[in-house]
PDB file of C-alpha atoms and ligand atoms in Angstrom:
ATOM      1  CA  MET A   1     -21.087 -35.438 -14.461  1.00  0.00           C
ATOM      2  CA  ASN A   2     -22.752 -36.527 -11.223  1.00  0.00           C
ATOM      3  CA  GLY A   3     -22.610 -34.624  -7.951  1.00  0.00           C
ATOM      4  CA  GLU A   4     -19.851 -36.729  -6.446  1.00  0.00           C
ATOM      5  CA  GLN A   5     -17.488 -36.139  -9.365  1.00  0.00           C
ATOM      6  CA  GLN A   6     -18.156 -32.408  -9.273  1.00  0.00           C
ATOM      7  CA  THR A   7     -17.269 -32.287  -5.597  1.00  0.00           C
ATOM      8  CA  LEU A   8     -14.070 -34.255  -6.159  1.00  0.00           C
ATOM      9  CA  GLY A   9     -13.124 -31.940  -9.014  1.00  0.00           C
ATOM     10  CA  LEU A  10     -13.533 -28.885  -6.856  1.00  0.00           C
ATOM     11  CA  VAL A  11     -11.486 -30.350  -4.010  1.00  0.00           C
ATOM     12  CA  GLY A  12      -8.730 -31.144  -6.484  1.00  0.00           C
ATOM     13  CA  LEU A  13      -8.629 -27.590  -7.753  1.00  0.00           C
ATOM     14  CA  VAL A  14      -8.493 -26.109  -4.274  1.00  0.00           C
ATOM     15  CA  GLY A  15      -5.733 -28.530  -3.323  1.00  0.00           C
ATOM     16  CA  LEU A  16      -3.698 -27.625  -6.407  1.00  0.00           C
ATOM     17  CA  ASP A  17      -4.045 -23.914  -5.722  1.00  0.00           C
ATOM     18  CA  GLU A  18      -2.917 -24.331  -2.133  1.00  0.00           C
ATOM     19  CA  GLY A  19       0.027 -26.385  -3.242  1.00  0.00           C
ATOM     20  CA  MET A  20       1.295 -23.658  -5.570  1.00  0.00           C
ATOM     21  CA  ASP A  21       1.121 -20.763  -3.134  1.00  0.00           C
ATOM     22  CA  GLU A  22       0.965 -20.061   0.553  1.00  0.00           C
ATOM     23  CA  PRO A  23      -2.629 -19.204   1.517  1.00  0.00           C
ATOM     24  CA  ALA A  24      -3.331 -15.494   0.999  1.00  0.00           C
ATOM     25  CA  MET A  25      -5.093 -15.013   4.330  1.00  0.00           C
ATOM     26  CA  ASP A  26      -3.190 -15.582   7.548  1.00  0.00           C
ATOM     27  CA  PRO A  27      -5.504 -15.937  10.566  1.00  0.00           C
ATOM     28  CA  GLU A  28      -2.883 -14.274  12.778  1.00  0.00           C
ATOM     29  CA  LEU A  29      -3.344 -11.038  10.820  1.00  0.00           C
ATOM     30  CA  GLY A  30      -7.094 -10.957  11.395  1.00  0.00           C
ATOM     31  CA  PRO A  31      -9.996 -10.953   8.926  1.00  0.00           C
ATOM     32  CA  ASP A  32      -9.657  -9.593   5.386  1.00  0.00           C
ATOM     33  CA  VAL A  33      -5.888  -9.055   5.574  1.00  0.00           C
ATOM     34  CA  ALA A  34      -3.416 -10.824   3.305  1.00  0.00           C
ATOM     35  CA  LEU A  35       0.362 -10.640   3.251  1.00  0.00           C
ATOM     36  CA  LEU A  36       1.537 -11.723  -0.209  1.00  0.00           C
ATOM     37  CA  ARG A  37       5.227 -12.404   0.216  1.00  0.00           C
ATOM     38  CA  GLY A  38       7.284 -11.604  -2.880  1.00  0.00           C
ATOM     39  CA  PHE A  39       4.163 -10.985  -4.970  1.00  0.00           C
ATOM     40  CA  ALA A  40       5.811  -8.180  -6.986  1.00  0.00           C
ATOM     41  CA  LEU A  41       9.314  -9.639  -7.316  1.00  0.00           C
ATOM     42  CA  ALA A  42       8.956 -10.728 -10.930  1.00  0.00           C
ATOM     43  CA  GLU A  43       7.961  -7.216 -12.067  1.00  0.00           C
ATOM     44  CA  ALA A  44      10.117  -5.208  -9.674  1.00  0.00           C
ATOM     45  CA  ALA A  45      12.364  -3.772 -12.395  1.00  0.00           C
ATOM     46  CA  ALA A  46       9.451  -2.523 -14.525  1.00  0.00           C
ATOM     47  CA  ILE A  47       7.684  -1.200 -11.435  1.00  0.00           C
ATOM     48  CA  LEU A  48      10.783   0.750 -10.367  1.00  0.00           C
ATOM     49  CA  ARG A  49      11.140   2.282 -13.828  1.00  0.00           C
ATOM     50  CA  ALA A  50       7.494   3.374 -13.696  1.00  0.00           C
ATOM     51  CA  VAL A  51       7.955   4.843 -10.200  1.00  0.00           C
ATOM     52  CA  ASP A  52      11.047   6.763 -11.358  1.00  0.00           C
ATOM     53  CA  ALA A  53       9.045   8.327 -14.192  1.00  0.00           C
ATOM     54  CA  VAL A  54       6.292   9.405 -11.781  1.00  0.00           C
ATOM     55  CA  ILE A  55       8.817  10.922  -9.370  1.00  0.00           C
ATOM     56  CA  THR A  56      10.473  12.832 -12.211  1.00  0.00           C
ATOM     57  CA  ALA A  57       7.119  14.353 -13.217  1.00  0.00           C
ATOM     58  CA  SER A  58       5.828  14.994  -9.667  1.00  0.00           C
ATOM     59  CA  PRO A  59       8.790  15.056  -7.278  1.00  0.00           C
ATOM     60  CA  LEU A  60       8.756  13.593  -3.775  1.00  0.00           C
ATOM     61  CA  ARG A  61       8.203  16.140  -1.008  1.00  0.00           C
ATOM     62  CA  LYS A  62       7.834  16.127   2.764  1.00  0.00           C
ATOM     63  CA  LEU A  63       4.357  17.428   3.569  1.00  0.00           C
ATOM     64  CA  LEU A  64       3.190  19.445   6.555  1.00  0.00           C
ATOM     65  CA  THR A  65       0.664  17.876   8.893  1.00  0.00           C
ATOM     66  CA  PRO A  66      -2.412  19.924   9.798  1.00  0.00           C
ATOM     67  CA  GLY A  67      -0.672  20.462  13.159  1.00  0.00           C
ATOM     68  CA  GLY A  68       2.279  22.075  11.379  1.00  0.00           C
ATOM     69  CA  ARG A  69       4.851  19.303  11.681  1.00  0.00           C
ATOM     70  CA  ARG A  70       6.988  18.206   8.747  1.00  0.00           C
ATOM     71  CA  MET A  71       6.520  14.502   7.888  1.00  0.00           C
ATOM     72  CA  SER A  72       9.676  12.390   7.786  1.00  0.00           C
ATOM     73  CA  VAL A  73       8.403  10.368   4.800  1.00  0.00           C
ATOM     74  CA  ALA A  74       8.662  12.016   1.352  1.00  0.00           C
ATOM     75  CA  MET A  75       5.544  11.591  -0.804  1.00  0.00           C
ATOM     76  CA  THR A  76       4.106  11.927  -4.273  1.00  0.00           C
ATOM     77  CA  ASN A  77       1.226  10.329  -6.168  1.00  0.00           C
ATOM     78  CA  CYS A  78       0.050   8.977  -9.462  1.00  0.00           C
ATOM     79  CA  GLY A  79      -3.480   8.353 -10.635  1.00  0.00           C
ATOM     80  CA  ARG A  80      -6.551  10.536 -11.012  1.00  0.00           C
ATOM     81  CA  LEU A  81      -6.374  11.532  -7.354  1.00  0.00           C
ATOM     82  CA  GLY A  82      -3.442  12.109  -5.023  1.00  0.00           C
ATOM     83  CA  TRP A  83      -3.283  12.323  -1.245  1.00  0.00           C
ATOM     84  CA  THR A  84      -1.922  15.498   0.256  1.00  0.00           C
ATOM     85  CA  SER A  85      -1.649  17.264   3.588  1.00  0.00           C
ATOM     86  CA  ASP A  86      -1.111  20.844   4.740  1.00  0.00           C
ATOM     87  CA  ARG A  87      -2.336  23.211   7.449  1.00  0.00           C
ATOM     88  CA  ARG A  88      -5.851  22.861   6.011  1.00  0.00           C
ATOM     89  CA  GLY A  89      -5.993  19.100   6.568  1.00  0.00           C
ATOM     90  CA  TYR A  90      -5.600  15.721   4.868  1.00  0.00           C
ATOM     91  CA  ARG A  91      -7.383  15.221   1.555  1.00  0.00           C
ATOM     92  CA  TYR A  92      -7.292  13.887  -1.990  1.00  0.00           C
ATOM     93  CA  VAL A  93      -6.766  16.388  -4.789  1.00  0.00           C
ATOM     94  CA  GLN A  94      -6.828  16.105  -8.584  1.00  0.00           C
ATOM     95  CA  ARG A  95      -3.797  18.332  -9.141  1.00  0.00           C
ATOM     96  CA  ASP A  96      -0.327  18.218  -7.672  1.00  0.00           C
ATOM     97  CA  PRO A  97      -0.253  21.267  -5.389  1.00  0.00           C
ATOM     98  CA  ALA A  98       3.483  21.662  -6.119  1.00  0.00           C
ATOM     99  CA  GLY A  99       2.948  22.395  -9.820  1.00  0.00           C
ATOM    100  CA  GLU A 100      -0.844  22.749 -10.190  1.00  0.00           C
ATOM    101  CA  ARG A 101      -0.792  20.095 -12.895  1.00  0.00           C
ATOM    102  CA  PRO A 102      -2.734  16.800 -12.772  1.00  0.00           C
ATOM    103  CA  TRP A 103      -0.865  13.965 -11.051  1.00  0.00           C
ATOM    104  CA  PRO A 104       0.933  11.639 -13.494  1.00  0.00           C
ATOM    105  CA  ALA A 105      -1.325   8.876 -14.797  1.00  0.00           C
ATOM    106  CA  MET A 106      -1.106   5.576 -12.954  1.00  0.00           C
ATOM    107  CA  PRO A 107       1.249   3.358 -14.995  1.00  0.00           C
ATOM    108  CA  VAL A 108      -0.461   0.191 -16.231  1.00  0.00           C
ATOM    109  CA  VAL A 109       2.209  -2.027 -14.657  1.00  0.00           C
ATOM    110  CA  LEU A 110       1.352  -0.561 -11.231  1.00  0.00           C
ATOM    111  CA  ARG A 111      -2.396  -0.682 -11.642  1.00  0.00           C
ATOM    112  CA  ASP A 112      -2.313  -4.276 -12.899  1.00  0.00           C
ATOM    113  CA  LEU A 113      -0.203  -5.407  -9.986  1.00  0.00           C
ATOM    114  CA  ALA A 114      -2.585  -3.798  -7.491  1.00  0.00           C
ATOM    115  CA  VAL A 115      -5.658  -5.325  -9.103  1.00  0.00           C
ATOM    116  CA  ARG A 116      -4.061  -8.802  -9.160  1.00  0.00           C
ATOM    117  CA  ALA A 117      -2.932  -8.530  -5.534  1.00  0.00           C
ATOM    118  CA  ALA A 118      -6.411  -7.463  -4.430  1.00  0.00           C
ATOM    119  CA  LEU A 119      -7.911 -10.397  -6.311  1.00  0.00           C
ATOM    120  CA  ARG A 120      -5.427 -12.817  -4.759  1.00  0.00           C
ATOM    121  CA  ALA A 121      -6.456 -11.467  -1.354  1.00  0.00           C
ATOM    122  CA  GLY A 122     -10.120 -12.052  -2.141  1.00  0.00           C
ATOM    123  CA  PHE A 123     -11.180  -8.569  -3.284  1.00  0.00           C
ATOM    124  CA  SER A 124     -12.530  -8.687  -6.827  1.00  0.00           C
ATOM    125  CA  GLY A 125     -13.288  -5.606  -8.908  1.00  0.00           C
ATOM    126  CA  PHE A 126     -10.721  -3.317  -7.258  1.00  0.00           C
ATOM    127  CA  THR A 127     -10.410  -0.132  -9.349  1.00  0.00           C
ATOM    128  CA  PRO A 128      -7.688   2.031  -7.787  1.00  0.00           C
ATOM    129  CA  ASP A 129      -7.763   5.700  -8.757  1.00  0.00           C
ATOM    130  CA  ALA A 130      -4.973   6.822  -6.408  1.00  0.00           C
ATOM    131  CA  CYS A 131      -1.473   5.555  -5.728  1.00  0.00           C
ATOM    132  CA  LEU A 132       0.454   7.239  -2.923  1.00  0.00           C
ATOM    133  CA  ILE A 133       4.210   6.799  -3.244  1.00  0.00           C
ATOM    134  CA  ASN A 134       6.179   7.044   0.018  1.00  0.00           C
ATOM    135  CA  ARG A 135       9.959   7.170   0.272  1.00  0.00           C
ATOM    136  CA  TYR A 136      11.484   6.326   3.651  1.00  0.00           C
ATOM    137  CA  ASP A 137      15.084   7.369   4.223  1.00  0.00           C
ATOM    138  CA  PRO A 138      16.833   5.996   7.328  1.00  0.00           C
ATOM    139  CA  GLY A 139      15.004   7.218  10.437  1.00  0.00           C
ATOM    140  CA  ALA A 140      11.773   8.041   8.563  1.00  0.00           C
ATOM    141  CA  ARG A 141       8.656   6.623  10.194  1.00  0.00           C
ATOM    142  CA  MET A 142       4.907   6.754  10.033  1.00  0.00           C
ATOM    143  CA  SER A 143       2.960   6.982  13.251  1.00  0.00           C
ATOM    144  CA  LEU A 144      -0.204   4.958  13.850  1.00  0.00           C
ATOM    145  CA  HIS A 145      -3.094   6.179  11.719  1.00  0.00           C
ATOM    146  CA  GLN A 146      -6.166   4.981   9.843  1.00  0.00           C
ATOM    147  CA  ASP A 147      -6.607   5.366   6.077  1.00  0.00           C
ATOM    148  CA  ARG A 148      -9.989   7.056   6.111  1.00  0.00           C
ATOM    149  CA  ASP A 149      -9.812   9.870   3.575  1.00  0.00           C
ATOM    150  CA  GLU A 150     -11.019   7.597   0.769  1.00  0.00           C
ATOM    151  CA  ARG A 151     -14.638   7.865  -0.276  1.00  0.00           C
ATOM    152  CA  ASP A 152     -15.037   4.135  -0.929  1.00  0.00           C
ATOM    153  CA  LEU A 153     -14.189   2.344   2.299  1.00  0.00           C
ATOM    154  CA  GLY A 154     -15.588  -0.842   0.753  1.00  0.00           C
ATOM    155  CA  ALA A 155     -12.435  -1.118  -1.358  1.00  0.00           C
ATOM    156  CA  PRO A 156      -9.204  -2.450   0.173  1.00  0.00           C
ATOM    157  CA  VAL A 157      -5.839  -0.735   0.496  1.00  0.00           C
ATOM    158  CA  VAL A 158      -3.091  -2.515  -1.465  1.00  0.00           C
ATOM    159  CA  SER A 159       0.401  -1.735  -0.182  1.00  0.00           C
ATOM    160  CA  LEU A 160       3.602  -2.651  -2.039  1.00  0.00           C
ATOM    161  CA  SER A 161       7.024  -2.519  -0.387  1.00  0.00           C
ATOM    162  CA  LEU A 162      10.282  -2.043  -2.336  1.00  0.00           C
ATOM    163  CA  GLY A 163      13.876  -1.622  -1.222  1.00  0.00           C
ATOM    164  CA  LEU A 164      15.024  -1.659   2.391  1.00  0.00           C
ATOM    165  CA  PRO A 165      12.969  -3.768   4.812  1.00  0.00           C
ATOM    166  CA  ALA A 166      10.715  -2.108   7.379  1.00  0.00           C
ATOM    167  CA  THR A 167       8.656  -3.120  10.372  1.00  0.00           C
ATOM    168  CA  PHE A 168       4.956  -2.496   9.782  1.00  0.00           C
ATOM    169  CA  LEU A 169       2.680  -2.187  12.808  1.00  0.00           C
ATOM    170  CA  LEU A 170      -0.834  -3.538  12.350  1.00  0.00           C
ATOM    171  CA  GLY A 171      -3.164  -2.498  15.130  1.00  0.00           C
ATOM    172  CA  GLY A 172      -6.878  -2.659  15.737  1.00  0.00           C
ATOM    173  CA  ALA A 173      -9.918  -0.440  15.463  1.00  0.00           C
ATOM    174  CA  GLU A 174      -8.707   1.774  18.308  1.00  0.00           C
ATOM    175  CA  ARG A 175      -5.395   3.600  18.459  1.00  0.00           C
ATOM    176  CA  SER A 176      -4.699   2.032  21.856  1.00  0.00           C
ATOM    177  CA  ASP A 177      -5.210  -1.558  20.613  1.00  0.00           C
ATOM    178  CA  ALA A 178      -2.224  -3.928  20.593  1.00  0.00           C
ATOM    179  CA  THR A 179      -0.196  -4.062  17.367  1.00  0.00           C
ATOM    180  CA  VAL A 180       1.433  -6.973  15.553  1.00  0.00           C
ATOM    181  CA  ARG A 181       4.829  -6.351  13.945  1.00  0.00           C
ATOM    182  CA  LEU A 182       5.138  -7.432  10.325  1.00  0.00           C
ATOM    183  CA  PRO A 183       8.521  -7.328   8.619  1.00  0.00           C
ATOM    184  CA  LEU A 184       7.895  -6.068   5.064  1.00  0.00           C
ATOM    185  CA  ARG A 185      10.548  -6.769   2.451  1.00  0.00           C
ATOM    186  CA  HIS A 186      11.251  -5.923  -1.172  1.00  0.00           C
ATOM    187  CA  GLY A 187       8.423  -7.264  -3.322  1.00  0.00           C
ATOM    188  CA  ASP A 188       5.918  -7.952  -0.523  1.00  0.00           C
ATOM    189  CA  VAL A 189       2.325  -6.807  -0.923  1.00  0.00           C
ATOM    190  CA  LEU A 190       0.041  -6.308   2.062  1.00  0.00           C
ATOM    191  CA  VAL A 191      -3.699  -5.993   1.454  1.00  0.00           C
ATOM    192  CA  TRP A 192      -6.234  -4.917   4.047  1.00  0.00           C
ATOM    193  CA  GLY A 193      -9.933  -4.302   3.559  1.00  0.00           C
ATOM    194  CA  GLY A 194     -13.394  -5.420   4.635  1.00  0.00           C
ATOM    195  CA  ARG A 195     -13.543  -5.829   8.403  1.00  0.00           C
ATOM    196  CA  SER A 196      -9.920  -4.648   8.686  1.00  0.00           C
ATOM    197  CA  ARG A 197     -10.196  -1.599   6.420  1.00  0.00           C
ATOM    198  CA  LEU A 198     -10.052   0.963   9.229  1.00  0.00           C
ATOM    199  CA  ARG A 199      -7.429  -0.713  11.392  1.00  0.00           C
ATOM    200  CA  PHE A 200      -4.685   1.535  12.740  1.00  0.00           C
ATOM    201  CA  HIS A 201      -1.261   0.965  11.210  1.00  0.00           C
ATOM    202  CA  GLY A 202       2.167   2.549  11.040  1.00  0.00           C
ATOM    203  CA  VAL A 203       5.837   1.971  10.247  1.00  0.00           C
ATOM    204  CA  LEU A 204       8.769   1.954  12.717  1.00  0.00           C
ATOM    205  CA  PRO A 205      11.777   4.206  11.970  1.00  0.00           C
ATOM    206  CA  LEU A 206      13.639   2.791   8.977  1.00  0.00           C
ATOM    207  CA  LYS A 207      16.979   1.203   9.752  1.00  0.00           C
ATOM    208  CA  ALA A 208      19.883   2.324   7.566  1.00  0.00           C
ATOM    209  CA  GLY A 209      21.043  -0.186   4.986  1.00  0.00           C
ATOM    210  CA  HIS A 210      21.655  -0.756   1.323  1.00  0.00           C
ATOM    211  CA  HIS A 211      19.339  -2.567  -1.051  1.00  0.00           C
ATOM    212  CA  PRO A 212      21.102  -3.853  -4.181  1.00  0.00           C
ATOM    213  CA  ILE A 213      18.393  -2.656  -6.589  1.00  0.00           C
ATOM    214  CA  VAL A 214      16.654   0.250  -4.858  1.00  0.00           C
ATOM    215  CA  GLY A 215      19.541   1.764  -2.875  1.00  0.00           C
ATOM    216  CA  ASP A 216      19.571   3.305   0.586  1.00  0.00           C
ATOM    217  CA  HIS A 217      15.845   3.772   1.126  1.00  0.00           C
ATOM    218  CA  ARG A 218      12.471   2.076   1.141  1.00  0.00           C
ATOM    219  CA  LEU A 219       9.630   2.800  -1.262  1.00  0.00           C
ATOM    220  CA  ASN A 220       6.033   2.050  -0.395  1.00  0.00           C
ATOM    221  CA  LEU A 221       3.161   2.335  -2.849  1.00  0.00           C
ATOM    222  CA  THR A 222      -0.417   2.269  -1.569  1.00  0.00           C
ATOM    223  CA  PHE A 223      -3.241   1.869  -4.021  1.00  0.00           C
ATOM    224  CA  ARG A 224      -6.664   3.095  -3.017  1.00  0.00           C
ATOM    225  CA  SER A 225     -10.081   3.710  -4.431  1.00  0.00           C
ATOM    226  CA  ALA A 226     -10.301   7.285  -3.231  1.00  0.00           C
ATOM    227  CA  GLY A 227     -12.903   9.191  -5.176  1.00  0.00           C
TER     228      GLY A 227
HETATM  229  C1  SIN B 301       0.825   4.045   4.730  1.00  0.00           C
HETATM  230  O1  SIN B 301       0.194   3.681   5.703  1.00  0.00           O
HETATM  231  O2  SIN B 301       0.369   4.882   3.931  1.00  0.00           O
HETATM  232  C2  SIN B 301       2.205   3.516   4.446  1.00  0.00           C
HETATM  233  C3  SIN B 301       2.423   2.121   4.886  1.00  0.00           C
HETATM  234  C4  SIN B 301       3.826   1.636   4.588  1.00  0.00           C
HETATM  235  O3  SIN B 301       4.731   2.453   4.329  1.00  0.00           O
HETATM  236  O4  SIN B 301       4.058   0.423   4.607  1.00  0.00           O
HETATM  237 FE1  FE2 B 302      -1.838   4.271   5.852  1.00  0.00          FE
END
């Protein structure tokens, strides 16, 4: 094959890929951020079964912040490491402090989805060892923060939304930077890493509603390479 044919072949492949899917990166979101609309829809039922099993083994709980306030979002984890918070600070731990047992293993269906989403967003070789599961009931919110407790800040955060829609705030490197509002719906996956890894982000208070599959709340799963 000569050089010209090779070039044409490559262009054809890129064109085909773009035709099948919306581009993963949206320049309006900034560098190294991808919003994959509906990425998890096909597996939502299996994902929800896996999440239910995790929650049964390590129940959701509302943690205390180091400042002594009770979070409005209920949390649990699966994977080798789990994120927790109490008066002593934010950190990853190997055992669920509620029962002093290891966190439930990360179900393969969850891990696979996270790895594929990271790849689709341009991050190859993602090996998540922590999955934080957040449940938002109406009114629950998450104030602007950075995800910076992970040891490997070279790996992205992969965030899956299920159930009721929410408004995600994506800010900048400083807390005071302007934020963009992203509506996140059932099945959407948001990936941020690289130059955007330490951007501030948060979630506006959840509006009451009913989702036909998940019910009256929103679930959010964030996959991280933490340890
Ligand atoms: C988080 O920042 O850990 C949660 C984000 C979300 O609920 O969408
Ligand atoms: Fe976060």
